[in-house]
Amino acid sequence: MGTGSGILSALQDLFSITWLNRSKVEKQLQVISVLQWVLSFLVLGVACSAILMYTFCTDCWLIAVLYFTWLAFDWNTPKKGGRRSQWVRNWAVWRYFRDYFPIQLVKTHNLLTTRNYIFGYHPHGIMGLGAFCNFSTEATEVSKKFPGIRPYLATLAGNFRMPVLREYLMSGGICPVNRDTIDYLLSKNGSGNAIIIVVGGAAESLSSMPGKNAVTLRNRKGFVKLALRHGADLVPTYSFGENEVYKQVIFEEGSWGRWVQKKFQKYIGFAPCIFHGRGLFSSDTWGLVPYSKPITTVVGEPITIPKLEHPTQQDIDLYHTMYMEALVKLFDKHKTKFGLPETEVLEVN
């Protein structure tokens, strides 16, 4: 009897140790999955460009020639929606990515497959991690929640001039955020298209910090004009927790740091930020891995938009005001569900 109890106790200890180790492995896989995307976002394009240029000077120069020939031939593909891969969008790595924070996609209304849509995504955060996970992968089952809808996350066109990085982005359904691309998707790609635009852009990322819910929207009206020209419904989307995953140094208006950021934003299209998350092996150290804070993206009710080939400024202002009101209403309705107090107010700049 004593021997049996001893064996049972030993087995219980063994299983508890196995579970503990498995838990640690799962967490490390989650950290690695997030870090690979962060590094891809920050350095993949530049690194691949440098490697290809170096290859020109080696015995493997033919590889670089073949790739750049392909690049010239394929140059306009991103402007036509890219070349998405369901295989890539369903990689297991994205599920680890989702579970690290975790990230959740909340649907509030159905979307008709006979219409096209422009989602306004808020806030930008440092990297728009919620936008990427929810709309460029199937980790949160966007295709099941919105059947018949093809999401296209729009990002800086300059990313698609970077070798290899452009292929990686297109495989997830990411496209350039420019007029040619959006015009094509909303007029020559049938119906059921949903273009996700991070409206606040680089300017909004400069004010991203934990505990702050603010959007740059008041003077951003270009997406409304595009929606009117194509009759695409506007869908306000707010991501609770997007600003919580990184900490950054905020430069005051008029400081040299803010001056440099604005110059980059004006001439290059992005604003460099000094930010940090946690370390690779410890949450007590600084590093590039974002903090594991929940991100919940709530997709609001679509605003029906008429098709006006030549919308007036009055038309644009009207629907822009409707959109701002709908976004604030969406924020107020869901804020207490995701840890914010009833008194929290969305700051619209």
Tab-separated table of C-alpha atoms in Angstrom:
chain	number	residue	atom	x	y	z
A	1	MET	CA	0.000	0.000	0.000
A	2	GLY	CA	2.840	2.381	0.912
A	3	THR	CA	4.720	1.496	-2.264
A	4	GLY	CA	1.605	2.136	-4.400
A	5	SER	CA	1.067	5.508	-2.769
A	6	GLY	CA	4.698	6.383	-3.369
A	7	ILE	CA	4.461	5.497	-7.064
A	8	LEU	CA	1.226	7.487	-7.435
A	9	SER	CA	2.805	10.468	-5.733
A	10	ALA	CA	5.859	10.251	-8.013
A	11	LEU	CA	3.655	10.113	-11.128
A	12	GLN	CA	1.705	13.158	-9.966
A	13	ASP	CA	4.964	15.041	-9.426
A	14	LEU	CA	6.183	13.980	-12.884
A	15	PHE	CA	3.009	15.169	-14.609
A	16	SER	CA	3.083	18.466	-12.730
A	17	ILE	CA	6.692	19.054	-13.852
A	18	THR	CA	5.804	18.130	-17.459
A	19	TRP	CA	2.892	20.556	-17.399
A	20	LEU	CA	5.093	23.293	-15.978
A	21	ASN	CA	7.723	22.755	-18.667
A	22	ARG	CA	5.085	22.710	-21.373
A	23	SER	CA	3.676	25.966	-20.059
A	24	LYS	CA	7.118	27.559	-20.199
A	25	VAL	CA	7.694	26.267	-23.730
A	26	GLU	CA	4.332	27.662	-24.842
A	27	LYS	CA	5.191	31.068	-23.407
A	28	GLN	CA	8.604	31.129	-25.071
A	29	LEU	CA	7.045	30.154	-28.406
A	30	GLN	CA	4.627	33.041	-27.992
A	31	VAL	CA	7.472	35.457	-27.254
A	32	ILE	CA	9.479	34.230	-30.260
A	33	SER	CA	6.456	34.471	-32.587
A	34	VAL	CA	5.913	38.107	-31.602
A	35	LEU	CA	9.610	38.974	-31.810
A	36	GLN	CA	9.951	37.564	-35.334
A	37	TRP	CA	7.184	39.878	-36.538
A	38	VAL	CA	8.635	42.897	-34.737
A	39	LEU	CA	12.053	42.258	-36.304
A	40	SER	CA	10.445	41.683	-39.707
A	41	PHE	CA	8.609	44.981	-39.365
A	42	LEU	CA	11.745	46.873	-38.340
A	43	VAL	CA	14.653	45.362	-40.271
A	44	LEU	CA	13.622	42.653	-42.771
A	45	GLY	CA	13.353	45.005	-45.756
A	46	VAL	CA	16.655	46.773	-45.116
A	47	ALA	CA	18.470	43.515	-44.288
A	48	CYS	CA	17.249	41.756	-47.463
A	49	SER	CA	18.159	44.784	-49.588
A	50	ALA	CA	21.689	44.749	-48.167
A	51	ILE	CA	22.050	40.985	-48.679
A	52	LEU	CA	20.910	41.194	-52.307
A	53	MET	CA	23.265	44.081	-53.030
A	54	TYR	CA	26.112	42.102	-51.482
A	55	THR	CA	25.144	39.059	-53.564
A	56	PHE	CA	25.800	41.111	-56.702
A	57	CYS	CA	29.477	41.153	-55.688
A	58	THR	CA	29.745	37.399	-55.176
A	59	ASP	CA	29.681	34.283	-57.332
A	60	CYS	CA	25.937	34.102	-56.607
A	61	TRP	CA	25.222	37.332	-58.502
A	62	LEU	CA	22.801	35.512	-60.803
A	63	ILE	CA	20.381	35.005	-57.895
A	64	ALA	CA	20.209	38.754	-57.309
A	65	VAL	CA	19.771	39.431	-61.036
A	66	LEU	CA	16.918	36.935	-61.276
A	67	TYR	CA	15.178	38.372	-58.219
A	68	PHE	CA	15.445	41.999	-59.395
A	69	THR	CA	14.183	40.928	-62.838
A	70	TRP	CA	11.202	39.352	-61.119
A	71	LEU	CA	10.768	42.478	-59.000
A	72	ALA	CA	10.585	44.698	-62.100
A	73	PHE	CA	8.052	42.364	-63.692
A	74	ASP	CA	5.953	42.158	-60.511
A	75	TRP	CA	6.278	45.820	-59.449
A	76	ASN	CA	2.591	46.761	-59.754
A	77	THR	CA	1.129	43.662	-58.094
A	78	PRO	CA	0.774	45.327	-54.657
A	79	LYS	CA	-1.348	48.069	-56.263
A	80	LYS	CA	-3.816	45.394	-57.371
A	81	GLY	CA	-4.319	43.885	-53.943
A	82	GLY	CA	-1.184	41.808	-53.797
A	83	ARG	CA	-0.895	38.044	-53.690
A	84	ARG	CA	-2.421	36.735	-50.486
A	85	SER	CA	-1.762	33.215	-49.284
A	86	GLN	CA	-4.285	31.411	-47.094
A	87	TRP	CA	-1.478	29.043	-46.128
A	88	VAL	CA	0.599	31.902	-44.696
A	89	ARG	CA	-2.426	33.540	-43.062
A	90	ASN	CA	-3.129	30.249	-41.260
A	91	TRP	CA	0.412	29.611	-39.987
A	92	ALA	CA	0.479	28.269	-36.415
A	93	VAL	CA	2.927	31.062	-35.491
A	94	TRP	CA	0.078	33.574	-35.666
A	95	ARG	CA	-1.901	31.661	-33.062
A	96	TYR	CA	1.077	31.896	-30.704
A	97	PHE	CA	1.246	35.593	-31.624
A	98	ARG	CA	-2.457	35.998	-30.699
A	99	ASP	CA	-2.171	34.142	-27.414
A	100	TYR	CA	0.852	36.116	-26.205
A	101	PHE	CA	-1.160	39.304	-25.543
A	102	PRO	CA	-3.899	37.887	-26.043
A	103	ILE	CA	-5.630	39.518	-29.050
A	104	GLN	CA	-9.363	39.264	-29.631
A	105	LEU	CA	-11.632	40.375	-32.501
A	106	VAL	CA	-15.181	41.406	-31.533
A	107	LYS	CA	-17.916	41.532	-34.161
A	108	THR	CA	-20.931	43.746	-33.443
A	109	HIS	CA	-22.755	43.684	-36.807
A	110	ASN	CA	-22.922	41.593	-39.951
A	111	LEU	CA	-21.345	42.892	-43.149
A	112	LEU	CA	-23.045	42.382	-46.509
A	113	THR	CA	-20.934	40.699	-49.166
A	114	THR	CA	-22.625	42.874	-51.798
A	115	ARG	CA	-20.945	46.004	-50.395
A	116	ASN	CA	-17.384	47.244	-50.106
A	117	TYR	CA	-16.024	48.725	-46.886
A	118	ILE	CA	-13.365	51.010	-45.484
A	119	PHE	CA	-12.524	50.200	-41.872
A	120	GLY	CA	-11.034	53.079	-39.913
A	121	TYR	CA	-8.690	51.459	-37.398
A	122	HIS	CA	-7.901	53.356	-34.171
A	123	PRO	CA	-5.513	53.902	-32.474
A	124	HIS	CA	-2.273	53.316	-34.371
A	125	GLY	CA	-0.164	52.433	-31.346
A	126	ILE	CA	3.519	51.894	-32.062
A	127	MET	CA	3.133	49.074	-34.612
A	128	GLY	CA	-0.592	48.424	-35.038
A	129	LEU	CA	-0.210	44.883	-33.675
A	130	GLY	CA	-3.950	44.361	-33.275
A	131	ALA	CA	-4.597	45.432	-36.870
A	132	PHE	CA	-1.989	43.003	-38.172
A	133	CYS	CA	-3.123	39.995	-36.141
A	134	ASN	CA	-6.844	40.489	-36.732
A	135	PHE	CA	-6.856	41.369	-40.418
A	136	SER	CA	-3.634	39.959	-41.934
A	137	THR	CA	-3.833	36.533	-40.340
A	138	GLU	CA	-6.607	34.076	-39.513
A	139	ALA	CA	-5.561	33.800	-35.865
A	140	THR	CA	-8.777	35.474	-34.669
A	141	GLU	CA	-10.872	33.878	-37.459
A	142	VAL	CA	-11.767	37.084	-39.276
A	143	SER	CA	-12.939	35.123	-42.347
A	144	LYS	CA	-15.322	33.055	-40.221
A	145	LYS	CA	-16.668	36.044	-38.337
A	146	PHE	CA	-17.181	38.014	-41.549
A	147	PRO	CA	-17.820	35.325	-44.193
A	148	GLY	CA	-17.379	36.491	-47.778
A	149	ILE	CA	-15.378	39.582	-46.757
A	150	ARG	CA	-11.766	39.954	-47.937
A	151	PRO	CA	-9.749	42.175	-45.561
A	152	TYR	CA	-6.846	44.252	-46.910
A	153	LEU	CA	-4.707	45.980	-44.312
A	154	ALA	CA	-3.223	49.130	-45.876
A	155	THR	CA	0.280	50.254	-44.918
A	156	LEU	CA	3.067	52.520	-46.189
A	157	ALA	CA	3.726	52.112	-49.919
A	158	GLY	CA	7.475	52.318	-49.262
A	159	ASN	CA	7.375	48.864	-47.646
A	160	PHE	CA	6.551	47.354	-51.045
A	161	ARG	CA	9.777	48.672	-52.537
A	162	MET	CA	11.734	46.475	-50.136
A	163	PRO	CA	12.749	43.074	-51.569
A	164	VAL	CA	11.390	39.986	-49.799
A	165	LEU	CA	9.521	42.119	-47.252
A	166	ARG	CA	6.981	42.977	-49.969
A	167	GLU	CA	6.331	39.262	-50.600
A	168	TYR	CA	5.884	38.631	-46.887
A	169	LEU	CA	3.410	41.512	-46.546
A	170	MET	CA	1.407	40.605	-49.648
A	171	SER	CA	1.041	37.003	-48.478
A	172	GLY	CA	-0.980	38.285	-45.529
A	173	GLY	CA	-3.257	40.454	-47.668
A	174	ILE	CA	-1.442	43.714	-46.866
A	175	CYS	CA	-1.494	46.421	-49.539
A	176	PRO	CA	-0.153	49.978	-50.058
A	177	VAL	CA	-2.195	52.796	-48.538
A	178	ASN	CA	-2.390	54.954	-51.648
A	179	ARG	CA	-5.151	56.147	-53.922
A	180	ASP	CA	-4.311	53.868	-56.867
A	181	THR	CA	-4.534	50.730	-54.763
A	182	ILE	CA	-7.710	51.719	-52.953
A	183	ASP	CA	-9.377	52.841	-56.200
A	184	TYR	CA	-8.554	49.486	-57.770
A	185	LEU	CA	-9.840	47.398	-54.857
A	186	LEU	CA	-13.075	49.368	-54.551
A	187	SER	CA	-13.873	49.571	-58.260
A	188	LYS	CA	-12.235	46.646	-60.107
A	189	ASN	CA	-12.108	43.843	-57.565
A	190	GLY	CA	-15.795	43.071	-57.160
A	191	SER	CA	-17.639	43.381	-53.851
A	192	GLY	CA	-16.930	42.099	-50.362
A	193	ASN	CA	-13.639	44.007	-50.034
A	194	ALA	CA	-12.744	45.591	-46.698
A	195	ILE	CA	-9.776	47.977	-46.671
A	196	ILE	CA	-8.418	48.622	-43.193
A	197	ILE	CA	-6.818	52.068	-42.911
A	198	VAL	CA	-5.017	53.116	-39.731
A	199	VAL	CA	-6.332	56.655	-40.057
A	200	GLY	CA	-4.126	58.360	-37.455
A	201	GLY	CA	-0.938	57.151	-39.104
A	202	ALA	CA	2.510	58.279	-38.001
A	203	ALA	CA	1.206	61.408	-36.279
A	204	GLU	CA	-0.951	59.321	-33.956
A	205	SER	CA	1.885	56.923	-33.143
A	206	LEU	CA	3.891	59.828	-31.683
A	207	SER	CA	1.366	60.223	-28.874
A	208	SER	CA	0.970	56.510	-28.178
A	209	MET	CA	1.492	55.695	-24.528
A	210	PRO	CA	-0.060	53.403	-21.897
A	211	GLY	CA	-3.192	54.770	-20.290
A	212	LYS	CA	-3.961	57.188	-23.123
A	213	ASN	CA	-6.953	56.843	-25.436
A	214	ALA	CA	-6.550	59.472	-28.133
A	215	VAL	CA	-7.008	59.426	-31.900
A	216	THR	CA	-5.827	61.751	-34.667
A	217	LEU	CA	-8.962	62.116	-36.746
A	218	ARG	CA	-10.464	65.594	-36.773
A	219	ASN	CA	-8.587	66.727	-39.887
A	220	ARG	CA	-8.205	63.303	-41.520
A	221	LYS	CA	-10.897	63.309	-44.214
A	222	GLY	CA	-9.249	61.650	-47.212
A	223	PHE	CA	-10.633	58.203	-46.362
A	224	VAL	CA	-14.160	59.665	-46.229
A	225	LYS	CA	-13.727	61.196	-49.696
A	226	LEU	CA	-12.584	57.839	-51.070
A	227	ALA	CA	-15.571	56.118	-49.479
A	228	LEU	CA	-17.949	58.622	-51.091
A	229	ARG	CA	-16.354	58.303	-54.537
A	230	HIS	CA	-16.836	54.529	-54.469
A	231	GLY	CA	-19.923	54.191	-52.300
A	232	ALA	CA	-17.981	52.110	-49.767
A	233	ASP	CA	-19.481	51.911	-46.294
A	234	LEU	CA	-17.376	53.239	-43.404
A	235	VAL	CA	-16.795	50.973	-40.407
A	236	PRO	CA	-15.397	52.511	-37.183
A	237	THR	CA	-13.034	50.127	-35.418
A	238	TYR	CA	-11.424	50.660	-32.032
A	239	SER	CA	-8.666	48.525	-30.526
A	240	PHE	CA	-8.678	48.625	-26.733
A	241	GLY	CA	-5.192	48.008	-25.369
A	242	GLU	CA	-3.255	48.893	-28.524
A	243	ASN	CA	-1.462	51.718	-26.702
A	244	GLU	CA	-0.575	49.560	-23.699
A	245	VAL	CA	1.989	47.207	-25.229
A	246	TYR	CA	4.923	49.629	-25.627
A	247	LYS	CA	6.302	52.565	-23.702
A	248	GLN	CA	7.919	55.428	-25.590
A	249	VAL	CA	9.707	58.697	-24.975
A	250	ILE	CA	7.234	61.497	-25.770
A	251	PHE	CA	8.918	64.635	-27.109
A	252	GLU	CA	7.125	67.896	-26.353
A	253	GLU	CA	5.966	70.160	-29.177
A	254	GLY	CA	8.788	72.499	-30.114
A	255	SER	CA	11.546	70.188	-28.884
A	256	TRP	CA	14.361	69.011	-31.162
A	257	GLY	CA	13.123	65.442	-30.900
A	258	ARG	CA	9.635	66.294	-32.135
A	259	TRP	CA	11.181	68.423	-34.929
A	260	VAL	CA	13.176	65.412	-36.183
A	261	GLN	CA	10.103	63.157	-35.987
A	262	LYS	CA	7.974	65.592	-37.994
A	263	LYS	CA	10.660	65.948	-40.678
A	264	PHE	CA	10.801	62.163	-41.071
A	265	GLN	CA	7.010	62.038	-41.184
A	266	LYS	CA	6.832	64.756	-43.854
A	267	TYR	CA	9.535	63.483	-46.222
A	268	ILE	CA	9.646	59.728	-45.629
A	269	GLY	CA	6.134	58.910	-44.424
A	270	PHE	CA	6.897	57.494	-40.990
A	271	ALA	CA	7.999	58.985	-37.701
A	272	PRO	CA	10.837	57.304	-35.758
A	273	CYS	CA	9.918	56.597	-32.144
A	274	ILE	CA	12.118	55.847	-29.155
A	275	PHE	CA	10.206	53.011	-27.517
A	276	HIS	CA	10.740	49.829	-25.570
A	277	GLY	CA	8.955	46.731	-24.412
A	278	ARG	CA	10.242	43.817	-22.369
A	279	GLY	CA	13.311	41.634	-22.890
A	280	LEU	CA	13.341	38.285	-24.667
A	281	PHE	CA	13.894	36.218	-21.509
A	282	SER	CA	12.521	38.463	-18.782
A	283	SER	CA	9.705	40.952	-18.401
A	284	ASP	CA	11.876	42.863	-15.929
A	285	THR	CA	14.343	43.961	-18.633
A	286	TRP	CA	13.946	46.289	-21.605
A	287	GLY	CA	13.787	45.030	-25.163
A	288	LEU	CA	11.772	44.972	-28.388
A	289	VAL	CA	9.208	42.391	-27.299
A	290	PRO	CA	5.918	44.171	-26.515
A	291	TYR	CA	4.372	43.802	-23.076
A	292	SER	CA	1.723	41.071	-22.872
A	293	LYS	CA	-1.337	43.271	-22.427
A	294	PRO	CA	-4.764	42.287	-23.845
A	295	ILE	CA	-5.730	43.884	-27.175
A	296	THR	CA	-9.412	43.746	-28.082
A	297	THR	CA	-10.447	45.062	-31.484
A	298	VAL	CA	-14.137	45.973	-31.727
A	299	VAL	CA	-15.601	46.319	-35.226
A	300	GLY	CA	-18.530	48.717	-35.144
A	301	GLU	CA	-21.694	49.208	-37.155
A	302	PRO	CA	-21.149	50.155	-40.814
A	303	ILE	CA	-22.231	53.630	-41.906
A	304	THR	CA	-24.005	53.477	-45.254
A	305	ILE	CA	-22.280	55.793	-47.730
A	306	PRO	CA	-23.807	56.928	-51.052
A	307	LYS	CA	-21.737	56.855	-54.235
A	308	LEU	CA	-20.882	60.402	-55.327
A	309	GLU	CA	-18.431	60.718	-58.200
A	310	HIS	CA	-17.605	64.298	-57.245
A	311	PRO	CA	-18.358	64.747	-53.530
A	312	THR	CA	-18.428	68.315	-52.276
A	313	GLN	CA	-16.615	69.485	-49.163
A	314	GLN	CA	-20.005	69.701	-47.483
A	315	ASP	CA	-20.649	66.022	-48.283
A	316	ILE	CA	-17.242	65.032	-46.932
A	317	ASP	CA	-17.694	67.056	-43.736
A	318	LEU	CA	-21.147	65.569	-43.138
A	319	TYR	CA	-20.042	61.932	-43.296
A	320	HIS	CA	-16.793	62.662	-41.492
A	321	THR	CA	-18.817	64.075	-38.582
A	322	MET	CA	-21.061	60.999	-38.642
A	323	TYR	CA	-17.995	58.779	-38.536
A	324	MET	CA	-16.435	60.615	-35.575
A	325	GLU	CA	-19.688	60.405	-33.640
A	326	ALA	CA	-19.990	56.677	-34.410
A	327	LEU	CA	-16.421	56.039	-33.230
A	328	VAL	CA	-16.960	57.868	-29.938
A	329	LYS	CA	-20.232	55.986	-29.442
A	330	LEU	CA	-18.459	52.663	-30.083
A	331	PHE	CA	-15.738	53.548	-27.572
A	332	ASP	CA	-18.227	54.612	-24.897
A	333	LYS	CA	-20.370	51.503	-25.351
A	334	HIS	CA	-17.505	49.027	-24.895
A	335	LYS	CA	-14.937	50.796	-22.685
A	336	THR	CA	-16.087	49.373	-19.340
A	337	LYS	CA	-16.036	45.827	-20.756
A	338	PHE	CA	-12.300	46.100	-21.316
A	339	GLY	CA	-11.090	47.606	-18.080
A	340	LEU	CA	-11.683	51.328	-18.570
A	341	PRO	CA	-13.712	53.412	-16.115
A	342	GLU	CA	-17.071	54.886	-17.057
A	343	THR	CA	-15.502	58.345	-16.829
A	344	GLU	CA	-12.877	57.615	-19.520
A	345	VAL	CA	-13.266	59.907	-22.537
A	346	LEU	CA	-11.906	59.295	-26.034
A	347	GLU	CA	-9.770	62.246	-27.053
A	348	VAL	CA	-10.325	63.172	-30.709
A	349	ASN	CA	-7.587	65.409	-32.101
